[in-house]
Short mmCIF file of C-alpha atoms in Angstrom, two decimals:
data_model
loop_
_atom_site.label_atom_id
_atom_site.label_comp_id
_atom_site.label_asym_id
_atom_site.label_seq_id
_atom_site.Cartn_x
_atom_site.Cartn_y
_atom_site.Cartn_z
CA MET V 1 85.05 -49.60 156.30
CA ALA V 2 88.05 -49.93 154.08
CA LEU V 3 89.12 -52.12 151.26
CA VAL V 4 91.69 -54.55 152.49
CA THR V 5 94.14 -57.10 151.23
CA THR V 6 93.18 -60.74 151.00
CA PHE V 7 94.72 -62.74 153.82
CA ASN V 8 94.95 -66.46 153.34
CA SER V 9 96.81 -68.57 155.87
CA ASN V 10 97.54 -71.08 153.13
CA TYR V 11 99.61 -68.56 151.16
CA PRO V 12 103.39 -68.94 151.38
CA GLU V 13 104.84 -66.21 153.62
CA SER V 14 106.72 -64.60 150.74
CA SER V 15 103.63 -64.25 148.59
CA ASN V 16 102.32 -60.90 147.46
CA GLN V 17 98.76 -59.73 147.06
CA SER V 18 97.74 -58.70 143.58
CA TYR V 19 94.72 -56.84 142.27
CA LEU V 20 92.87 -58.77 139.61
CA TYR V 21 91.44 -55.87 137.65
CA GLN V 22 92.48 -53.12 135.29
CA TYR V 23 94.33 -50.00 136.42
CA ARG V 24 96.02 -47.16 134.57
CA LEU V 25 99.08 -45.93 136.38
CA HIS V 26 98.99 -42.43 134.93
CA HIS V 27 98.87 -40.79 138.37
CA LEU V 28 101.59 -42.68 140.22
CA TYR V 29 104.40 -40.19 139.92
CA ASP V 30 103.54 -38.64 143.30
CA SER V 31 106.34 -38.46 145.82
CA ALA V 32 104.16 -40.26 148.33
CA LEU V 33 104.58 -43.41 146.26
CA ARG V 34 108.32 -43.13 145.58
CA PRO V 35 109.17 -45.75 148.21
CA MET V 36 107.19 -48.16 146.03
CA PHE V 37 107.91 -46.83 142.55
CA SER V 38 110.57 -45.06 140.58
CA VAL V 39 109.77 -43.06 137.44
CA ASP V 40 112.38 -42.97 134.74
CA ASN V 41 112.82 -40.32 132.08
CA ILE V 42 111.02 -42.18 129.35
CA GLY V 43 107.74 -42.26 131.22
CA GLN V 44 107.90 -45.71 132.75
CA VAL V 45 106.85 -46.72 136.25
CA ARG V 46 109.19 -49.33 137.65
CA PHE V 47 108.53 -51.36 140.74
CA VAL V 48 111.49 -51.04 143.06
CA ASN V 49 113.42 -54.28 143.30
CA ARG V 50 113.82 -55.37 146.92
CA ARG V 51 115.13 -58.44 148.72
CA ASN V 52 113.18 -60.62 151.10
CA ARG V 53 114.38 -60.02 154.62
CA SER V 54 113.46 -60.21 158.27
CA ILE V 55 113.10 -56.82 159.96
CA SER V 56 113.47 -56.17 163.68
CA ILE V 57 111.51 -53.12 164.79
CA PRO V 58 113.17 -50.86 167.39
CA HIS V 59 110.30 -49.73 169.59
CA SER V 60 109.01 -50.48 173.08
CA SER V 61 107.73 -53.88 172.04
CA PRO V 62 110.37 -56.64 171.82
CA THR V 63 108.50 -58.07 168.85
CA SER V 64 110.48 -58.85 165.71
CA TYR V 65 108.23 -58.37 162.65
CA HIS V 66 108.91 -60.36 159.52
CA TYR V 67 108.19 -58.46 156.36
CA TRP V 68 108.41 -59.73 152.80
CA PRO V 69 108.24 -56.91 150.23
CA ASP V 70 107.57 -57.40 146.57
CA CYS V 71 110.64 -58.81 144.85
CA ARG V 72 109.45 -58.58 141.26
CA THR V 73 110.43 -55.80 138.91
CA GLN V 74 108.04 -54.60 136.23
CA SER V 75 107.79 -51.66 133.89
CA LEU V 76 104.46 -50.09 133.10
CA GLY V 77 103.51 -47.26 130.77
CA ILE V 78 102.74 -43.97 132.45
CA GLN V 79 100.91 -40.96 131.11
CA GLU V 80 102.00 -38.00 133.20
CA GLU V 81 99.24 -35.69 134.30
CA GLY V 82 99.62 -32.09 135.33
CA HIS V 83 103.37 -31.79 134.81
CA ASN V 84 103.39 -28.93 132.36
CA ASP V 85 105.31 -25.90 133.54
CA LEU V 86 102.43 -23.77 134.73
CA ASP V 87 104.62 -20.74 135.20
CA SER V 88 105.75 -20.59 131.61
CA SER V 89 104.16 -17.91 129.46
CA LYS V 90 103.74 -17.56 125.73
CA ASN V 91 103.75 -14.70 123.35
CA GLU V 92 100.18 -14.24 122.13
CA ASN V 93 101.16 -14.87 118.52
CA GLU V 94 102.57 -18.26 119.60
CA LEU V 95 99.21 -19.51 120.81
CA ASP V 96 97.65 -22.48 119.08
CA PHE V 97 94.42 -21.52 117.33
CA SER V 98 94.04 -24.84 115.52
CA PRO V 99 90.60 -26.46 115.74
CA ILE V 100 90.07 -29.11 118.39
CA THR V 101 89.19 -32.60 117.23
CA GLU V 102 87.36 -35.04 119.47
CA LYS V 103 89.68 -37.30 121.42
CA ASP V 104 89.27 -39.75 124.24
CA ASP V 105 88.47 -38.05 127.55
CA SER V 106 91.73 -39.35 129.04
CA ASP V 107 93.57 -36.83 126.86
CA ARG V 108 92.19 -33.96 128.93
CA PHE V 109 92.42 -32.85 132.55
CA TYR V 110 89.37 -32.72 134.81
CA SER V 111 90.67 -31.88 138.30
CA THR V 112 88.35 -33.30 140.98
CA LYS V 113 85.81 -34.38 138.34
CA THR V 114 88.22 -37.03 137.06
CA SER V 115 86.64 -40.48 136.85
CA TYR V 116 87.96 -43.13 139.19
CA LYS V 117 90.75 -45.40 137.94
CA SER V 118 91.07 -48.67 139.80
CA PRO V 119 94.23 -50.80 140.23
CA THR V 120 95.18 -53.69 137.91
CA LYS V 121 96.80 -57.03 138.50
CA ASP V 122 100.08 -55.26 137.75
CA TYR V 123 99.83 -53.31 141.00
CA THR V 124 100.89 -55.48 143.93
CA LEU V 125 100.23 -54.73 147.57
CA SER V 126 102.99 -55.68 149.99
CA SER V 127 102.25 -58.66 152.20
CA PRO V 128 101.43 -58.19 155.88
CA PRO V 129 104.05 -59.27 158.41
CA SER V 130 104.08 -62.95 159.26
CA GLY V 131 101.56 -63.93 161.91
CA PHE V 132 99.18 -61.00 161.37
CA LYS V 133 95.65 -61.32 160.05
CA PRO V 134 93.11 -58.61 159.14
CA ILE V 135 90.38 -58.05 161.72
CA CYS V 136 88.59 -54.97 160.40
CA VAL V 137 88.67 -52.11 157.94
CA GLN V 138 87.76 -48.42 158.04
CA PHE V 139 86.56 -46.87 154.80
CA LEU V 140 85.67 -43.38 153.56
CA ALA V 141 84.62 -42.74 149.96
CA ARG V 142 83.39 -39.93 147.82
CA HIS V 143 80.28 -40.57 145.72
CA GLY V 144 80.81 -41.81 142.17
CA SER V 145 80.84 -39.88 138.89
CA ARG V 146 77.85 -37.57 138.62
CA THR V 147 76.14 -34.89 136.58
CA LEU V 148 76.45 -31.15 137.31
CA THR V 149 75.13 -30.20 140.73
CA SER V 150 73.42 -27.06 139.36
CA HIS V 151 72.64 -25.23 136.12
CA SER V 152 74.71 -22.15 136.98
CA TYR V 153 77.65 -22.81 134.64
CA ASP V 154 75.61 -23.82 131.60
CA ILE V 155 73.10 -21.01 132.01
CA GLN V 156 75.85 -18.42 132.43
CA THR V 157 77.65 -19.72 129.34
CA LEU V 158 74.42 -19.54 127.32
CA LYS V 159 73.93 -15.93 128.40
CA VAL V 160 77.37 -15.00 127.09
CA TRP V 161 76.70 -16.97 123.90
CA GLN V 162 73.41 -15.14 123.38
CA LEU V 163 75.16 -11.76 123.60
CA ALA V 164 77.55 -12.84 120.84
CA LYS V 165 74.75 -14.31 118.76
CA GLU V 166 72.82 -11.03 118.88
CA ARG V 167 75.88 -9.25 117.50
CA ASN V 168 76.62 -11.92 114.87
CA MET V 169 80.03 -12.50 116.48
CA LEU V 170 80.14 -16.32 116.60
CA THR V 171 82.63 -18.55 114.80
CA HIS V 172 81.63 -21.80 113.12
CA LEU V 173 82.48 -23.69 116.34
CA GLY V 174 80.65 -21.05 118.34
CA GLU V 175 77.48 -21.71 116.38
CA GLN V 176 77.61 -25.30 117.68
CA LEU V 177 78.07 -24.36 121.32
CA LYS V 178 74.41 -23.71 122.13
CA GLU V 179 73.33 -27.05 120.71
CA ASP V 180 76.14 -28.82 122.62
CA ILE V 181 75.15 -27.16 125.88
CA GLU V 182 71.49 -28.00 125.37
CA ARG V 183 72.31 -31.65 124.61
CA PHE V 184 74.48 -31.70 127.73
CA MET V 185 71.75 -30.09 129.85
CA LYS V 186 69.13 -32.49 128.50
CA GLU V 187 71.22 -35.51 129.49
CA ASN V 188 71.91 -34.03 132.92
CA ASN V 189 68.21 -33.36 133.44
CA GLN V 190 67.24 -36.88 132.39
CA ILE V 191 69.65 -38.38 134.93
CA GLY V 192 68.97 -35.70 137.54
CA VAL V 193 70.94 -32.69 138.70
CA GLY V 194 73.92 -33.82 140.75
CA GLN V 195 73.02 -37.52 140.46
CA LEU V 196 75.10 -40.59 139.69
CA THR V 197 75.61 -41.58 136.09
CA GLU V 198 75.89 -45.18 135.00
CA LEU V 199 79.67 -44.88 135.35
CA GLY V 200 79.33 -43.55 138.91
CA ARG V 201 77.25 -46.57 139.87
CA LYS V 202 79.74 -48.95 138.31
CA GLU V 203 82.69 -47.31 140.08
CA HIS V 204 81.19 -48.16 143.46
CA SER V 205 79.70 -51.56 142.66
CA ASP V 206 83.05 -52.72 141.28
CA MET V 207 84.84 -51.34 144.33
CA GLY V 208 82.52 -53.29 146.61
CA ALA V 209 83.13 -56.49 144.65
CA ARG V 210 86.89 -55.97 144.93
CA LEU V 211 86.61 -55.66 148.70
CA VAL V 212 85.08 -59.12 149.05
CA SER V 213 87.50 -60.68 146.57
CA ARG V 214 90.47 -59.31 148.53
CA LEU V 215 89.15 -60.03 152.01
CA PRO V 216 86.75 -62.99 151.94
CA MET V 217 87.68 -64.16 155.43
CA LEU V 218 86.16 -61.05 157.03
CA PHE V 219 82.73 -61.66 155.57
CA SER V 220 81.09 -64.58 157.31
CA SER V 221 77.63 -65.21 158.70
CA SER V 222 78.78 -63.83 162.06
CA SER V 223 80.28 -60.63 160.59
CA THR V 224 78.69 -57.18 160.86
CA ILE V 225 79.64 -53.96 159.09
CA GLU V 226 78.33 -50.50 159.89
CA VAL V 227 77.30 -48.23 157.03
CA VAL V 228 76.74 -44.48 157.25
CA THR V 229 76.21 -41.76 154.63
CA SER V 230 75.84 -37.99 154.51
CA GLY V 231 72.23 -38.48 153.43
CA LYS V 232 72.60 -36.82 150.00
CA LYS V 233 70.95 -38.89 147.25
CA ARG V 234 74.09 -39.33 145.13
CA VAL V 235 75.91 -40.52 148.24
CA VAL V 236 73.13 -42.88 149.32
CA ASP V 237 73.02 -44.28 145.78
CA SER V 238 76.81 -44.76 145.79
CA CYS V 239 76.49 -46.64 149.06
CA GLN V 240 73.77 -48.90 147.67
CA CYS V 241 75.83 -49.63 144.56
CA PHE V 242 78.85 -50.43 146.72
CA LEU V 243 76.79 -52.81 148.84
CA SER V 244 75.39 -54.50 145.74
CA GLY V 245 78.94 -55.23 144.65
CA LEU V 246 79.87 -56.29 148.17
CA THR V 247 77.06 -58.83 148.34
CA ARG V 248 77.37 -60.04 144.76
CA SER V 249 79.41 -63.10 145.71
CA GLN V 250 79.09 -63.06 149.50
CA SER V 251 75.84 -62.14 151.20
CA SER V 252 75.90 -63.98 154.52
CA PHE V 253 77.23 -61.10 156.66
CA GLN V 254 75.12 -58.49 158.42
CA ILE V 255 74.85 -54.83 157.35
CA LYS V 256 73.95 -52.28 160.02
CA HIS V 257 72.69 -49.04 158.50
CA GLU V 258 73.29 -46.00 160.70
CA VAL V 259 71.19 -42.83 160.51
CA PRO V 260 72.67 -40.37 157.94
CA ASN V 261 75.21 -38.18 159.70
CA LYS V 262 75.79 -34.76 158.13
CA THR V 263 77.80 -33.56 161.12
CA LEU V 264 80.32 -36.33 160.52
CA LEU V 265 80.28 -36.52 156.71
CA TYR V 266 78.99 -33.15 155.46
CA PHE V 267 80.68 -30.96 158.06
CA HIS V 268 81.64 -28.06 155.79
CA LYS V 269 78.04 -26.83 155.85
CA SER V 270 77.58 -26.91 159.62
CA CYS V 271 80.99 -25.65 160.77
CA SER V 272 80.60 -21.92 161.48
CA THR V 273 84.36 -21.42 161.86
CA TYR V 274 84.97 -22.80 158.41
CA GLN V 275 82.11 -20.87 156.81
CA ASN V 276 83.45 -17.66 158.31
CA PHE V 277 86.94 -18.46 157.05
CA LYS V 278 85.70 -19.26 153.57
CA GLN V 279 83.72 -16.04 153.29
CA THR V 280 86.08 -13.56 154.93
CA ASP V 281 89.68 -14.72 154.79
CA PRO V 282 91.46 -12.04 152.69
CA HIS V 283 94.53 -14.13 151.86
CA ILE V 284 92.57 -16.94 150.21
CA ARG V 285 90.61 -14.59 147.99
CA LYS V 286 93.79 -12.73 147.07
CA LYS V 287 95.68 -15.90 146.10
CA ILE V 288 92.87 -17.27 143.93
CA LYS V 289 92.43 -13.90 142.25
CA GLU V 290 96.18 -13.70 141.64
CA ILE V 291 96.14 -17.05 139.86
CA LYS V 292 93.14 -16.08 137.74
CA ASN V 293 94.91 -12.86 136.77
CA LEU V 294 98.13 -14.55 135.68
CA GLU V 295 99.13 -13.66 132.13
CA GLN V 296 99.04 -17.33 131.16
CA THR V 297 95.45 -17.58 132.39
CA ARG V 298 94.32 -14.69 130.21
CA LEU V 299 96.28 -15.90 127.18
CA LEU V 300 94.82 -19.40 127.35
CA ALA V 301 91.33 -18.08 128.08
CA ARG V 302 91.54 -15.95 124.97
CA GLN V 303 92.86 -18.93 123.01
CA VAL V 304 89.81 -21.00 124.00
CA LEU V 305 87.32 -18.20 123.32
CA GLN V 306 88.88 -17.28 119.98
CA ARG V 307 87.61 -20.58 118.59
CA ILE V 308 84.07 -19.70 119.73
CA TYR V 309 83.75 -15.92 119.36
CA GLN V 310 85.09 -13.39 116.92
CA ASP V 311 87.85 -11.04 118.05
CA GLU V 312 85.49 -8.10 118.20
CA PHE V 313 83.38 -9.83 120.83
CA LEU V 314 86.46 -10.83 122.81
CA GLN V 315 87.44 -7.19 123.02
CA LEU V 316 84.01 -6.36 124.41
CA LEU V 317 84.21 -9.26 126.87
CA ALA V 318 87.71 -8.32 128.01
CA ASN V 319 86.61 -4.75 128.67
CA GLU V 320 84.41 -5.34 131.71
CA ASN V 321 83.08 -1.78 131.70
CA HIS V 322 82.37 -1.53 127.98
CA ALA V 323 79.15 0.40 127.51
CA ASN V 324 78.17 -1.53 124.39
CA LEU V 325 78.09 -4.93 126.10
CA SER V 326 75.13 -5.11 128.44
CA MET V 327 75.77 -7.88 131.00
CA GLU V 328 73.16 -7.06 133.62
CA ASN V 329 71.66 -10.54 133.44
CA ILE V 330 74.98 -12.32 133.89
CA ASP V 331 75.79 -13.11 137.50
CA SER V 332 79.13 -12.38 139.08
CA ILE V 333 81.24 -15.20 140.48
CA ASN V 334 83.77 -15.33 143.29
CA GLY V 335 83.18 -11.74 144.23
CA THR V 336 83.83 -10.14 140.85
CA THR V 337 81.52 -7.29 139.92
CA ARG V 338 81.41 -8.23 136.24
CA PRO V 339 82.51 -11.43 134.52
CA ASN V 340 85.34 -11.21 132.02
CA GLU V 341 86.88 -13.56 129.46
CA VAL V 342 88.53 -15.65 132.18
CA ASP V 343 85.21 -16.13 133.97
CA ALA V 344 83.57 -17.16 130.68
CA VAL V 345 86.16 -19.91 130.17
CA LEU V 346 85.99 -21.04 133.80
CA TRP V 347 82.24 -21.54 133.36
CA LEU V 348 82.81 -23.47 130.15
CA TYR V 349 85.48 -25.64 131.78
CA ALA V 350 83.41 -26.27 134.93
CA MET V 351 80.37 -27.23 132.85
CA PHE V 352 82.19 -29.77 130.68
CA SER V 353 84.53 -31.06 133.41
CA VAL V 354 81.91 -33.69 134.30
CA ALA V 355 81.91 -34.94 130.69
CA PRO V 356 83.79 -38.21 131.49
CA ALA V 357 80.84 -39.29 133.65
CA HIS V 358 78.70 -39.81 130.54
CA LYS V 359 78.79 -42.94 128.42
CA GLU V 360 77.86 -41.34 125.08
CA SER V 361 81.05 -40.39 123.23
CA HIS V 362 79.72 -37.03 121.99
CA LEU V 363 79.05 -36.02 125.61
CA ARG V 364 82.07 -37.71 127.15
CA ASN V 365 84.42 -35.86 124.81
CA MET V 366 82.75 -32.47 125.10
CA LEU V 367 85.64 -30.84 126.98
CA ALA V 368 88.05 -32.07 124.31
CA LYS V 369 85.95 -30.37 121.66
CA TYR V 370 86.56 -26.92 123.15
CA PHE V 371 89.85 -27.30 125.07
CA ASN V 372 93.15 -28.70 123.91
CA ARG V 373 95.39 -30.60 126.32
CA GLU V 374 97.40 -27.59 127.48
CA GLU V 375 94.29 -25.49 128.04
CA SER V 376 92.48 -28.18 130.02
CA ASN V 377 95.61 -28.70 132.10
CA TRP V 378 95.80 -25.01 132.97
CA PHE V 379 92.14 -24.64 133.90
CA ALA V 380 92.34 -27.87 135.89
CA TYR V 381 95.19 -26.16 137.73
CA ILE V 382 92.96 -23.17 138.51
CA SER V 383 90.25 -25.55 139.75
CA ASP V 384 92.88 -27.35 141.83
CA ALA V 385 94.05 -24.05 143.30
CA GLN V 386 90.53 -23.21 144.46
CA GLU V 387 90.12 -26.64 146.06
CA TYR V 388 93.61 -26.48 147.57
CA TYR V 389 93.11 -23.10 149.21
CA ILE V 390 89.49 -23.51 150.29
CA LYS V 391 89.38 -27.21 151.31
CA GLY V 392 92.97 -28.47 151.35
CA PRO V 393 96.35 -27.74 152.96
CA SER V 394 95.98 -24.04 152.07
CA ILE V 395 98.39 -21.39 153.44
CA LYS V 396 100.87 -22.33 156.16
CA GLY V 397 99.40 -21.67 159.56
CA THR V 398 95.83 -22.04 158.27
CA THR V 399 93.96 -24.97 159.78
CA ALA V 400 90.32 -23.94 159.31
CA THR V 401 90.10 -25.93 156.07
CA PHE V 402 90.71 -29.27 157.79
CA ASP V 403 90.16 -28.80 161.54
CA MET V 404 86.50 -29.63 160.93
CA ALA V 405 87.56 -33.17 159.87
CA ARG V 406 88.82 -34.01 163.38
CA PRO V 407 85.58 -35.72 164.48
CA LEU V 408 85.90 -38.01 161.46
CA LEU V 409 89.47 -38.94 162.41
CA ILE V 410 88.32 -39.61 165.98
CA ASP V 411 85.55 -41.78 164.54
CA PHE V 412 88.13 -43.85 162.63
CA PHE V 413 90.11 -44.51 165.82
CA SER V 414 86.98 -45.17 167.88
CA SER V 415 85.70 -47.65 165.34
CA ILE V 416 89.05 -49.44 165.34
CA HIS V 417 88.90 -49.73 169.14
CA LYS V 418 85.39 -51.08 168.82
CA CYS V 419 86.57 -53.79 166.43
CA ILE V 420 89.57 -54.69 168.60
CA GLU V 421 87.49 -54.93 171.77
CA ASP V 422 84.83 -57.08 170.10
CA SER V 423 85.85 -60.49 171.44
CA SER V 424 83.60 -62.29 168.98
CA LYS V 425 85.16 -60.33 166.08
CA ALA V 426 81.67 -59.85 164.68
CA MET V 427 82.20 -56.14 164.04
CA VAL V 428 84.56 -56.00 161.07
CA GLY V 429 84.48 -52.32 160.15
CA CYS V 430 82.65 -49.25 158.98
CA LEU V 431 81.79 -47.94 155.52
CA ARG V 432 81.38 -44.15 155.22
CA PHE V 433 80.12 -42.42 152.07
CA ALA V 434 80.50 -38.70 151.57
CA HIS V 435 81.78 -35.91 149.30
CA ALA V 436 84.88 -34.16 147.99
CA GLU V 437 84.28 -31.61 150.77
CA THR V 438 84.83 -34.50 153.18
CA ILE V 439 87.68 -36.32 151.46
CA ILE V 440 89.90 -33.27 150.84
CA PRO V 441 89.91 -31.88 154.41
CA PHE V 442 90.32 -35.39 155.84
CA ALA V 443 93.29 -36.07 153.55
CA SER V 444 94.81 -32.72 154.58
CA LEU V 445 94.34 -33.57 158.24
CA LEU V 446 96.15 -36.90 157.72
CA GLN V 447 99.16 -35.05 156.23
CA ILE V 448 100.19 -37.83 153.87
CA PRO V 449 103.83 -37.06 152.97
CA CYS V 450 104.31 -35.36 149.59
CA PHE V 451 100.66 -35.96 148.78
CA SER V 452 98.32 -33.99 151.03
CA ASP V 453 100.66 -32.33 153.52
CA GLN V 454 102.16 -29.38 151.67
CA ALA V 455 100.78 -26.01 152.70
CA VAL V 456 102.14 -23.05 150.72
CA ASP V 457 103.94 -20.02 152.14
CA LEU V 458 101.94 -16.81 152.42
CA ASN V 459 104.30 -15.03 150.04
CA GLU V 460 103.94 -17.73 147.36
CA ILE V 461 101.11 -19.13 145.30
CA TYR V 462 100.19 -22.76 144.84
CA ARG V 463 101.67 -24.07 141.57
CA TYR V 464 102.15 -27.48 140.07
CA ASP V 465 105.92 -27.06 140.03
CA ASN V 466 106.17 -26.27 143.76
CA ASN V 467 103.51 -28.58 145.17
CA SER V 468 102.49 -32.21 144.62
CA TRP V 469 98.81 -31.68 145.54
CA ARG V 470 96.48 -32.60 142.65
CA GLY V 471 92.71 -32.65 142.72
CA ALA V 472 92.60 -35.60 140.32
CA HIS V 473 94.60 -37.69 142.80
CA ILE V 474 93.30 -36.40 146.11
CA SER V 475 89.60 -36.43 145.25
CA PRO V 476 88.60 -37.90 141.90
CA MET V 477 85.10 -39.29 141.68
CA ALA V 478 84.75 -42.27 144.06
CA ALA V 479 88.00 -41.32 145.84
CA ASN V 480 88.52 -43.49 148.90
CA ILE V 481 90.69 -43.71 152.01
CA GLN V 482 91.00 -47.08 153.67
CA TRP V 483 92.66 -48.26 156.86
CA GLU V 484 93.31 -51.97 157.16
CA ILE V 485 93.65 -53.28 160.72
CA TYR V 486 95.80 -56.37 161.37
CA GLN V 487 96.16 -58.31 164.62
CA ASN V 488 98.91 -60.68 165.74
CA GLU V 489 97.38 -64.15 165.96
CA ASN V 490 99.63 -65.02 168.93
CA ASP V 491 99.45 -61.66 170.74
CA PRO V 492 96.11 -59.84 170.31
CA HIS V 493 97.58 -56.65 171.81
CA GLN V 494 99.83 -56.18 168.78
CA ILE V 495 97.86 -54.24 166.16
CA LEU V 496 99.08 -52.91 162.83
CA VAL V 497 97.44 -50.43 160.47
CA ARG V 498 97.99 -49.87 156.76
CA MET V 499 96.45 -47.03 154.76
CA LEU V 500 95.33 -47.32 151.15
CA TYR V 501 94.47 -44.20 149.18
CA ASN V 502 92.39 -44.98 146.11
CA GLU V 503 93.34 -48.61 146.73
CA MET V 504 97.10 -47.97 146.74
CA GLU V 505 99.52 -47.99 149.67
CA VAL V 506 100.48 -44.60 151.11
CA ARG V 507 102.22 -43.52 154.28
CA PHE V 508 100.94 -41.82 157.37
CA LYS V 509 102.31 -38.46 158.52
CA ASP V 510 106.06 -37.91 158.82
CA ASN V 511 106.29 -38.12 162.61
CA CYS V 512 104.75 -41.59 162.55
CA GLN V 513 107.28 -44.31 161.80
CA SER V 514 106.24 -47.52 160.07
CA ILE V 515 107.49 -50.83 161.45
CA ALA V 516 110.34 -50.77 158.90
CA PRO V 517 111.73 -48.15 156.48
CA ASP V 518 110.15 -49.74 153.42
CA SER V 519 106.98 -50.99 155.12
CA TYR V 520 103.51 -49.49 154.88
CA PHE V 521 102.42 -51.11 158.14
CA TYR V 522 102.27 -49.00 161.31
CA ASP V 523 101.96 -49.94 164.96
CA PHE V 524 98.52 -48.78 166.12
CA ASN V 525 99.82 -47.27 169.37
CA GLU V 526 102.47 -45.33 167.45
CA LEU V 527 99.75 -44.10 165.12
CA LYS V 528 97.65 -42.88 168.03
CA ARG V 529 100.62 -41.03 169.50
CA ALA V 530 101.37 -39.36 166.14
CA TYR V 531 97.80 -38.08 165.79
CA ALA V 532 97.20 -37.49 169.52
CA PRO V 533 97.11 -33.65 169.23
CA LEU V 534 94.23 -34.00 166.76
CA LEU V 535 92.41 -36.68 168.69
CA LEU V 536 92.51 -35.00 172.12
CA LEU V 537 92.85 -38.45 173.67
CA PRO V 538 93.84 -38.88 177.35
CA ASN V 539 97.25 -40.46 177.98
CA SER V 540 95.57 -43.64 179.18
CA GLU V 541 94.23 -44.27 175.69
CA LEU V 542 97.57 -43.70 173.96
CA ASN V 543 99.08 -46.93 175.26
#
């Protein structure tokens, strides 16, 4: 079940729908949003100024849709994320060894562990065409902000720290690392490994409340919504928090809880084709290893570690076969026989990347204590690369990373048909709660232009300067994909669909044309035809 725009028949036709809550537009530079925004060279997002007009749609239907885009122009501050030139390299003596001071977590980069940022009143959804009303929504969300899902990263980091401690090779900051890790582990243990933090609960409860505030007409005493989860506790808890927000101001509708469905919402574990690909594909391993071995990776890894360990220890760590550094008790990762200085920093980054999920400032800013902005950006890039290759668009010609999401796409279309065919209009949608391993493949399958559609050539590597895919945008905590379904009040056979990604309008795949060049509304039959090869639908169902 998706979040949808408030429809009120009393609104003037030229009105626009606005969000009534806070939103930071730091991630709106993506090309997928350029039809809605322009970004100028002083870091401002500007709503594109457009005229009201009537648009005739050239397709098989003689219908003339009337579409009133947003006519206001506004400028909003933007903090660009991930736009550093990741191919640039530095001379080692140019590296910044200055101590890190605690800053707000927003000054660092967290890849897919980024906390959810919701839209503000300054972000305006375009109005639906005249005569159309919402009849149902389809919704898929990742769980909210959480603690670490295991103790592997913190334990591995402590093992490296202990080796340095035994040799008296710690810096002043390094002496603090053990205490910081233990404080971090204690908090994680108190909440529960891999469980929602207070922020994660709020992300979903607020999202549920926004759904009702935007679409009150769907939620009546005769309305029913289906709810399904993957069954994992953090996902079930996210669902419950969402429903608590949903029912905060409107509780008369019916909620139908389906049995947890891992096949539909946790498919990466049960798909043998994908598991085989993940474990054996030589190209994926080679690309990730190539990125980890970039000179910039090693330079920045050394820069981070030099604040924690003395140079002598770094030399031992860099020399993986050094006889004087016994590392038998330190596990290998990603197929490496022995961890090196890059692995040590990747563990440190992965451990503290969930820091924004915590409310205490000393925990929330933990990544900022050990990584400066450039360093966190680079290691977020490495994290993004792993997600991109293993779960996302990956290498051109590779489909194993997202083919497993087809049943979920079919479920979206089936649920829409169910809502359309419900003459009483009691069934108003479906809420699905899952994981990053669900969101990322599903987004890749949808092929959202300049957002989740760009696979990389085999002879290239994924980089920020050649690809718009970002983990912080595709799958932050509580990431969500929503399809709003609108029906013509005078002709029930005319159905439109709009997609929201993290509560913002985005387009469907390139070969699917919206009802007008600057519209985000798509004819449902056109949408089915565009995705037909993935849906394996008979021709009779494509009309």
